[in-house]
Every structure is written in C-alpha cells, then in structure tokens.
mmCIF file of C-alpha atoms in Angstrom:
data_model
loop_
_atom_site.group_PDB
_atom_site.id
_atom_site.type_symbol
_atom_site.label_atom_id
_atom_site.label_comp_id
_atom_site.label_asym_id
_atom_site.label_seq_id
_atom_site.Cartn_x
_atom_site.Cartn_y
_atom_site.Cartn_z
ATOM 1 C CA MET A 1414 51.038 89.257 -0.784
ATOM 2 C CA LYS A 1415 49.419 92.230 1.195
ATOM 3 C CA ASN A 1416 48.989 89.997 4.136
ATOM 4 C CA ILE A 1417 52.939 89.165 3.755
ATOM 5 C CA LEU A 1418 54.181 92.633 3.608
ATOM 6 C CA TYR A 1419 51.701 93.942 6.741
ATOM 7 C CA SER A 1420 52.756 91.546 9.055
ATOM 8 C CA VAL A 1421 56.827 92.568 7.644
ATOM 9 C CA PHE A 1422 55.484 96.158 8.366
ATOM 10 C CA ILE A 1423 54.271 95.136 12.057
ATOM 11 C CA GLY A 1424 57.174 93.164 12.485
ATOM 12 C CA LEU A 1425 59.777 95.999 11.801
ATOM 13 C CA PHE A 1426 57.679 98.504 13.939
ATOM 14 C CA LEU A 1427 57.924 96.277 16.811
ATOM 15 C CA LEU A 1428 61.570 95.724 16.496
ATOM 16 C CA VAL A 1429 62.141 99.185 16.485
ATOM 17 C CA GLY A 1430 59.932 100.397 19.395
ATOM 18 C CA CYS A 1431 61.346 97.747 21.547
ATOM 19 C CA GLN A 1432 65.100 99.327 20.364
ATOM 20 C CA SER A 1433 63.895 102.812 21.559
ATOM 21 C CA GLU A 1434 62.707 101.954 24.798
ATOM 22 C CA THR A 1435 64.769 104.111 27.545
ATOM 23 C CA ARG A 1436 67.518 102.090 28.723
ATOM 24 C CA LYS A 1437 68.246 101.807 32.431
ATOM 25 C CA ILE A 1438 71.398 103.497 33.579
ATOM 26 C CA VAL A 1439 73.437 101.327 36.199
ATOM 27 C CA PRO A 1440 75.676 103.855 38.429
ATOM 28 C CA GLU A 1441 79.108 102.242 38.707
ATOM 29 C CA VAL A 1442 80.290 101.788 41.901
ATOM 30 C CA PRO A 1443 83.583 102.942 42.450
ATOM 31 C CA LEU A 1444 86.174 100.701 43.775
ATOM 32 C CA VAL A 1445 86.996 101.532 47.527
ATOM 33 C CA ALA A 1446 90.755 100.280 48.260
ATOM 34 C CA ALA A 1447 90.766 98.307 51.572
ATOM 35 C CA PRO A 1448 92.657 100.454 54.290
ATOM 36 C CA ALA A 1449 96.510 99.168 54.522
ATOM 37 C CA LYS A 1450 96.851 97.459 57.453
ATOM 38 C CA ILE A 1451 99.609 99.146 59.822
ATOM 39 C CA ILE A 1452 102.198 96.954 61.437
ATOM 40 C CA ALA A 1453 103.510 98.246 64.496
ATOM 41 C CA PRO A 1454 107.451 98.188 64.203
ATOM 42 C CA LYS A 1455 108.913 95.358 65.946
ATOM 43 C CA LYS A 1456 110.879 96.181 69.233
ATOM 44 C CA VAL A 1457 114.043 95.281 69.645
ATOM 45 C CA ALA A 1458 115.798 93.907 72.684
ATOM 46 C CA ALA A 1459 117.881 95.953 74.463
ATOM 47 C CA ASP A 1460 121.670 94.281 74.804
ATOM 48 C CA ALA A 1461 123.032 93.691 78.488
ATOM 49 C CA ALA A 1462 125.064 96.784 78.457
ATOM 50 C CA THR A 1463 122.129 98.956 77.946
ATOM 51 C CA ILE A 1464 120.047 97.177 80.573
ATOM 52 C CA LEU A 1465 123.075 97.828 83.463
ATOM 53 C CA SER A 1466 122.829 101.311 82.344
ATOM 54 C CA LYS A 1467 119.339 102.059 83.199
ATOM 55 C CA LYS A 1468 118.521 103.673 86.573
ATOM 56 C CA GLU A 1469 117.503 100.297 88.757
ATOM 57 C CA VAL A 1470 114.013 100.273 90.467
ATOM 58 C CA PRO A 1471 114.166 99.707 94.028
ATOM 59 C CA ILE A 1472 113.148 96.179 94.896
ATOM 60 C CA LEU A 1473 112.540 95.224 98.909
ATOM 61 C CA CYS A 1474 112.986 91.925 100.101
ATOM 62 C CA TYR A 1475 110.713 91.045 103.174
ATOM 63 C CA HIS A 1476 110.936 87.401 105.300
ATOM 64 C CA ASN A 1477 109.095 87.421 108.303
ATOM 65 C CA ILE A 1478 106.821 89.788 109.501
ATOM 66 C CA ARG A 1479 106.098 89.316 113.345
ATOM 67 C CA ASP A 1480 106.970 90.182 117.014
ATOM 68 C CA PHE A 1481 110.690 89.367 118.344
ATOM 69 C CA SER A 1482 112.311 90.114 121.989
ATOM 70 C CA ALA A 1483 115.219 92.512 122.156
ATOM 71 C CA SER A 1484 117.154 89.406 123.164
ATOM 72 C CA ALA A 1485 116.597 87.693 119.862
ATOM 73 C CA SER A 1486 119.494 86.839 117.782
ATOM 74 C CA GLY A 1487 120.943 89.197 114.915
ATOM 75 C CA ASN A 1488 119.874 86.826 112.360
ATOM 76 C CA VAL A 1489 116.256 86.982 113.411
ATOM 77 C CA LYS A 1490 116.512 90.681 113.775
ATOM 78 C CA VAL A 1491 117.330 91.131 110.350
ATOM 79 C CA TYR A 1492 115.175 88.879 108.475
ATOM 80 C CA THR A 1493 112.416 89.899 110.510
ATOM 81 C CA VAL A 1494 110.136 93.479 110.587
ATOM 82 C CA LYS A 1495 107.452 94.002 113.417
ATOM 83 C CA PRO A 1496 103.878 94.354 112.125
ATOM 84 C CA PRO A 1497 103.568 97.699 113.420
ATOM 85 C CA ALA A 1498 106.921 98.814 111.189
ATOM 86 C CA PHE A 1499 105.705 96.913 108.341
ATOM 87 C CA ALA A 1500 102.584 98.904 108.559
ATOM 88 C CA GLU A 1501 104.280 102.178 108.949
ATOM 89 C CA GLN A 1502 106.519 101.363 105.808
ATOM 90 C CA MET A 1503 103.640 101.224 103.548
ATOM 91 C CA LYS A 1504 101.968 104.137 104.755
ATOM 92 C CA THR A 1505 105.404 106.186 104.424
ATOM 93 C CA LEU A 1506 105.781 104.792 100.863
ATOM 94 C CA ALA A 1507 102.242 105.664 99.678
ATOM 95 C CA ASP A 1508 102.753 109.251 101.116
ATOM 96 C CA ALA A 1509 105.778 109.594 99.554
ATOM 97 C CA GLY A 1510 104.360 108.542 96.088
ATOM 98 C CA TYR A 1511 105.808 105.221 95.238
ATOM 99 C CA HIS A 1512 103.830 102.999 92.989
ATOM 100 C CA THR A 1513 104.580 99.371 93.429
ATOM 101 C CA ILE A 1514 104.973 97.570 89.914
ATOM 102 C CA LEU A 1515 105.347 93.912 89.165
ATOM 103 C CA PRO A 1516 107.816 91.565 86.922
ATOM 104 C CA GLU A 1517 106.521 92.093 83.726
ATOM 105 C CA GLN A 1518 106.323 95.957 83.880
ATOM 106 C CA LEU A 1519 109.992 95.592 85.246
ATOM 107 C CA TYR A 1520 111.041 93.417 82.358
ATOM 108 C CA ASN A 1521 109.381 95.821 79.741
ATOM 109 C CA TYR A 1522 111.313 98.574 81.144
ATOM 110 C CA LEU A 1523 114.821 96.744 81.013
ATOM 111 C CA VAL A 1524 114.384 95.231 77.482
ATOM 112 C CA PHE A 1525 112.045 97.487 75.350
ATOM 113 C CA ASP A 1526 112.509 100.792 77.631
ATOM 114 C CA ASP A 1527 108.750 100.958 78.193
ATOM 115 C CA PRO A 1528 107.768 103.745 80.713
ATOM 116 C CA LEU A 1529 107.120 103.220 84.425
ATOM 117 C CA PRO A 1530 105.098 105.154 86.718
ATOM 118 C CA GLU A 1531 106.497 108.158 88.645
ATOM 119 C CA LYS A 1532 108.616 106.650 91.713
ATOM 120 C CA PRO A 1533 108.508 102.846 90.957
ATOM 121 C CA ILE A 1534 108.990 100.209 93.549
ATOM 122 C CA MET A 1535 109.007 96.335 93.637
ATOM 123 C CA ILE A 1536 107.676 94.897 96.920
ATOM 124 C CA THR A 1537 108.775 90.842 97.394
ATOM 125 C CA PHE A 1538 108.653 88.456 99.999
ATOM 126 C CA ASP A 1539 110.365 85.341 100.457
ATOM 127 C CA ASP A 1540 109.695 81.975 101.861
ATOM 128 C CA THR A 1541 106.084 81.483 102.344
ATOM 129 C CA ARG A 1542 105.542 82.960 105.626
ATOM 130 C CA GLU A 1543 101.901 82.729 106.389
ATOM 131 C CA GLU A 1544 101.840 86.557 108.054
ATOM 132 C CA GLN A 1545 102.865 87.699 104.465
ATOM 133 C CA PHE A 1546 99.194 86.832 103.498
ATOM 134 C CA SER A 1547 97.453 87.814 106.339
ATOM 135 C CA ILE A 1548 99.910 90.837 107.460
ATOM 136 C CA GLY A 1549 101.700 91.878 104.299
ATOM 137 C CA ALA A 1550 99.309 91.958 101.707
ATOM 138 C CA ALA A 1551 96.490 93.129 103.769
ATOM 139 C CA GLU A 1552 98.499 96.227 104.644
ATOM 140 C CA MET A 1553 99.350 96.713 101.191
ATOM 141 C CA LYS A 1554 95.722 96.678 100.006
ATOM 142 C CA LYS A 1555 95.163 99.732 101.925
ATOM 143 C CA TYR A 1556 97.418 101.626 99.411
ATOM 144 C CA GLY A 1557 96.487 99.671 95.958
ATOM 145 C CA PHE A 1558 99.997 98.013 96.267
ATOM 146 C CA LYS A 1559 100.777 94.863 94.746
ATOM 147 C CA GLY A 1560 103.316 92.605 95.599
ATOM 148 C CA VAL A 1561 105.344 89.545 94.293
ATOM 149 C CA PHE A 1562 105.673 86.458 96.470
ATOM 150 C CA PHE A 1563 108.528 83.985 96.370
ATOM 151 C CA ILE A 1564 107.404 80.425 97.280
ATOM 152 C CA MET A 1565 109.233 77.335 98.488
ATOM 153 C CA THR A 1566 106.945 74.714 97.577
ATOM 154 C CA VAL A 1567 107.870 72.432 100.395
ATOM 155 C CA SER A 1568 106.213 74.403 102.671
ATOM 156 C CA ILE A 1569 103.043 74.856 101.255
ATOM 157 C CA ASN A 1570 100.227 73.886 103.929
ATOM 158 C CA ARG A 1571 102.469 73.485 106.822
ATOM 159 C CA PRO A 1572 101.905 75.252 110.045
ATOM 160 C CA GLY A 1573 103.176 78.893 109.651
ATOM 161 C CA TYR A 1574 103.213 78.985 106.068
ATOM 162 C CA MET A 1575 100.873 79.509 103.314
ATOM 163 C CA SER A 1576 98.158 77.265 102.210
ATOM 164 C CA LYS A 1577 97.490 76.365 98.567
ATOM 165 C CA GLU A 1578 94.275 78.374 98.832
ATOM 166 C CA GLN A 1579 96.032 81.279 100.209
ATOM 167 C CA ILE A 1580 98.491 81.398 97.554
ATOM 168 C CA LYS A 1581 96.014 81.191 94.782
ATOM 169 C CA SER A 1582 93.927 84.214 96.246
ATOM 170 C CA LEU A 1583 96.907 86.296 96.308
ATOM 171 C CA SER A 1584 97.288 85.432 92.268
ATOM 172 C CA ASP A 1585 93.838 86.166 91.994
ATOM 173 C CA ASP A 1586 93.996 89.311 93.613
ATOM 174 C CA GLY A 1587 96.739 90.762 91.609
ATOM 175 C CA HIS A 1588 99.865 89.709 93.220
ATOM 176 C CA VAL A 1589 102.354 87.595 91.249
ATOM 177 C CA ILE A 1590 103.380 84.397 92.328
ATOM 178 C CA GLY A 1591 107.413 83.432 92.022
ATOM 179 C CA ALA A 1592 109.352 80.266 92.830
ATOM 180 C CA HIS A 1593 111.577 79.817 95.296
ATOM 181 C CA THR A 1594 113.083 76.363 94.699
ATOM 182 C CA TRP A 1595 111.726 73.134 96.534
ATOM 183 C CA ASP A 1596 113.359 73.577 99.911
ATOM 184 C CA HIS A 1597 115.420 76.479 99.714
ATOM 185 C CA HIS A 1598 118.821 74.808 98.825
ATOM 186 C CA MET A 1599 121.459 77.379 97.534
ATOM 187 C CA VAL A 1600 121.652 76.886 93.702
ATOM 188 C CA THR A 1601 125.605 76.939 93.701
ATOM 189 C CA LYS A 1602 125.489 73.510 95.118
ATOM 190 C CA TYR A 1603 123.027 71.927 92.791
ATOM 191 C CA THR A 1604 124.384 68.729 90.642
ATOM 192 C CA GLY A 1605 122.392 65.928 88.648
ATOM 193 C CA ASP A 1606 118.696 66.264 89.134
ATOM 194 C CA ASP A 1607 118.780 68.797 91.578
ATOM 195 C CA TRP A 1608 118.021 71.274 88.703
ATOM 196 C CA ASN A 1609 114.657 69.535 87.985
ATOM 197 C CA THR A 1610 113.648 69.079 91.758
ATOM 198 C CA GLN A 1611 114.307 72.819 92.762
ATOM 199 C CA LEU A 1612 113.399 74.295 89.557
ATOM 200 C CA VAL A 1613 111.576 72.442 87.141
ATOM 201 C CA LYS A 1614 108.972 71.059 89.779
ATOM 202 C CA PRO A 1615 108.113 73.819 92.056
ATOM 203 C CA LYS A 1616 107.593 75.851 88.958
ATOM 204 C CA ALA A 1617 105.088 73.439 87.302
ATOM 205 C CA LYS A 1618 103.636 72.913 91.185
ATOM 206 C CA LEU A 1619 102.809 76.549 91.316
ATOM 207 C CA GLU A 1620 101.594 76.869 87.944
ATOM 208 C CA GLU A 1621 99.100 74.124 88.606
ATOM 209 C CA ILE A 1622 98.009 75.913 91.881
ATOM 210 C CA ILE A 1623 97.327 79.469 90.475
ATOM 211 C CA GLY A 1624 96.604 78.551 86.617
ATOM 212 C CA LYS A 1625 99.007 80.820 85.244
ATOM 213 C CA PRO A 1626 102.638 80.762 84.286
ATOM 214 C CA VAL A 1627 105.218 81.555 86.669
ATOM 215 C CA PRO A 1628 108.420 83.265 84.909
ATOM 216 C CA ASP A 1629 110.238 84.570 88.253
ATOM 217 C CA PHE A 1630 112.426 82.765 90.604
ATOM 218 C CA ALA A 1631 114.120 84.148 93.701
ATOM 219 C CA TYR A 1632 117.922 82.665 94.649
ATOM 220 C CA PRO A 1633 117.823 81.286 98.106
ATOM 221 C CA PHE A 1634 119.892 83.484 100.410
ATOM 222 C CA GLY A 1635 120.455 85.629 96.933
ATOM 223 C CA LEU A 1636 123.379 83.341 96.387
ATOM 224 C CA TRP A 1637 124.089 82.648 92.725
ATOM 225 C CA ASN A 1638 126.871 81.869 90.021
ATOM 226 C CA THR A 1639 126.959 81.729 86.341
ATOM 227 C CA ASP A 1640 126.289 77.750 86.110
ATOM 228 C CA ALA A 1641 123.016 78.269 87.506
ATOM 229 C CA ILE A 1642 121.877 80.845 84.845
ATOM 230 C CA PRO A 1643 121.831 78.844 81.842
ATOM 231 C CA GLU A 1644 119.744 76.000 84.204
ATOM 232 C CA ILE A 1645 117.266 78.731 85.089
ATOM 233 C CA LYS A 1646 116.678 79.996 81.473
ATOM 234 C CA LYS A 1647 116.309 76.611 80.313
ATOM 235 C CA SER A 1648 113.517 76.136 82.859
ATOM 236 C CA ASP A 1649 111.670 78.944 81.239
ATOM 237 C CA TYR A 1650 112.172 81.518 83.839
ATOM 238 C CA LYS A 1651 112.405 85.200 82.513
ATOM 239 C CA MET A 1652 114.110 86.808 85.264
ATOM 240 C CA ALA A 1653 115.530 85.655 88.590
ATOM 241 C CA TYR A 1654 116.073 87.940 91.401
ATOM 242 C CA ILE A 1655 119.736 88.136 93.923
ATOM 243 C CA LEU A 1656 119.786 90.535 96.970
ATOM 244 C CA SER A 1657 122.318 93.443 97.084
ATOM 245 C CA THR A 1658 125.667 92.093 95.351
ATOM 246 C CA LYS A 1659 126.558 92.962 91.950
ATOM 247 C CA ARG A 1660 124.929 91.846 88.984
ATOM 248 C CA ASP A 1661 125.974 89.520 86.126
ATOM 249 C CA PRO A 1662 127.298 91.509 82.964
ATOM 250 C CA VAL A 1663 126.269 89.055 80.763
ATOM 251 C CA ASP A 1664 122.475 88.113 82.287
ATOM 252 C CA PRO A 1665 121.587 90.977 84.126
ATOM 253 C CA LEU A 1666 117.940 89.889 83.647
ATOM 254 C CA TYR A 1667 119.103 87.171 85.858
ATOM 255 C CA THR A 1668 120.762 88.769 88.455
ATOM 256 C CA ILE A 1669 117.946 91.450 89.498
ATOM 257 C CA ARG A 1670 119.198 93.126 92.696
ATOM 258 C CA ARG A 1671 117.074 93.517 95.959
ATOM 259 C CA ILE A 1672 117.741 94.448 99.247
ATOM 260 C CA ILE A 1673 116.508 93.191 102.593
ATOM 261 C CA VAL A 1674 114.693 95.078 104.832
ATOM 262 C CA SER A 1675 116.308 94.687 108.343
ATOM 263 C CA GLY A 1676 114.015 94.681 111.561
ATOM 264 C CA THR A 1677 116.685 96.936 112.888
ATOM 265 C CA TRP A 1678 115.938 99.898 110.474
ATOM 266 C CA SER A 1679 113.628 102.591 111.558
ATOM 267 C CA THR A 1680 110.999 103.709 108.610
ATOM 268 C CA GLU A 1681 113.379 106.591 107.852
ATOM 269 C CA GLY A 1682 116.318 103.941 107.751
ATOM 270 C CA THR A 1683 114.494 102.119 105.289
ATOM 271 C CA ILE A 1684 113.719 105.278 103.053
ATOM 272 C CA LYS A 1685 117.839 105.845 103.260
ATOM 273 C CA ALA A 1686 118.286 102.446 102.422
ATOM 274 C CA ILE A 1687 116.252 102.524 99.517
ATOM 275 C CA ASN A 1688 117.632 105.947 97.969
ATOM 276 C CA SER A 1689 121.284 104.891 98.609
ATOM 277 C CA SER A 1690 121.017 101.370 97.251
ATOM 278 C CA PHE A 1691 119.181 102.589 94.022
ATOM 279 C CA THR A 1692 120.210 105.778 93.520
ATOM 280 C CA LYS A 1693 122.051 105.139 89.981
ATOM 281 C CA ALA A 1694 122.875 102.024 87.927
ATOM 282 C CA GLU A 1695 126.289 100.054 88.232
#
C-alpha cells in the first residue's frame, strides 16, 4: 500500500513540475500589408481636331546631295542640295539650338501631348540615294543629329543607291528607316494588287533588313488622296508624310507635312522657309 501511495505522490510531483516550467514566449509577427500596386492612368489619344491645333514641328525633306551645274534643269536644282550647302545648313541648325526628333517622339507629342526638346526639327530623306548615307548621315553625326530615311526598295543595291548594309548601318546608328513604296509610283493611281506591291512588301523587306518595325511611310511626290489612307492604315503604318500641301482634317497623322529643301535656297533662305512654313498650326 505504501509503495502504491509513494508512486502516486512521485507522479503528481513530476506532473506539477512539468506544468510549472517557464513557457517559451514566441513574439507575434505583425502582418505587413503588401504595398498597393500603382496603376498609371491610361493616356487618352487626342482626336483629329486636337492634333491639328498643335504647333507643327518643322520637317525638312532632302533628296539629292551632290553638285550640279548652273545650266542644270529647274527640277534638278529644286531636288538637289550641294554638299557644302548641306553641311552649312546642318551647322546652322545646330548653332541655332535645334534638336532633331524622330517619328516616335512626334507621334507621342501629337497623340499624347508628350514634351519635345526645345526647338525640335525632323530631317528626312527620300529615294535611297547613296550620298544620303555617305554625306548626309556623316554631316549630321557631327552634331548628334538623327534622321529618317525613306527607302524605295526597288533601288536597294543599285549603283548610286544605298545597299542593304548601309540601310542596316543607319538603323543601327539610331536613324529611322521608313518606306517609300517599291518603285515610286504615286498612290493616287493604285488599283488591285498595287497596294500589296507598293505598301506591304516594301515594309516587310525593310523590316527584314533592319530587324525592326517600319511604321512610317512617305508618299511619292507627296501626293495622296483619302482613298489611300485606309490602305496605309491596313498595312500597319502609324504615320504617313506628305509635302507642303494641306493636311487631312480626319486623319492628320497620315498627312504629316514636310517641306523640300531646294538647292536654290541659301542657308538663310532655308531658315526663313522653316519659320514661315511651320510658325503656327493650320
């Protein structure tokens, strides 16, 4: 009996001793709420009227950069700027504080009201001439200028025109490559498969050469009509460039104005033309 009572006593003692041990206190870890995800407000695209009301960015269009004689035809003189004159124009623009912009910047300014550098200007070249690469781009590089080169694909690798390698080099150097049709036929006369031949295939060829999208198109001779715009949109171009005629009130992004820099202008005359042609919106 004593042994039984002794065993019970010992058991109770051990039980009380175990329960009286200091319990480990595990501090509570406060729950920290994950930071709320900040969602930037969606930009609202401007309508046509708003785009037309904005101050136009000066856009210059060059073709040939080479010497010509005093007896050259009027057409040659208008479309050709002598190399020294081109060099002087680039220096004058730089000295005057102009900054070149590219199509994506222009698009975001027109559509989303993004800011532009002080005194923006765009420099463009039509028709794929080799001297645009060897003279034009070389002179622009002195001032950190970048330009837009509109290529007609039929001329690639032909004598006097740019090669695939030169076009790729321009793109790699930060210039923009745009489409200028296959063989420079005016869009106002396209029918049937012309749209595919002149808009779709050249775009695909240029994208293959440079490895980048080609969303910009320049109309041959600057000529356009409202029938062309839906086809250009369908071909996945974001903007299209005319010359100095009036913009379309419905689709101003597909009638971006440029002026041809004439070989008959002095440098001072070029600056005056820039100021008079783009001083205010239409």
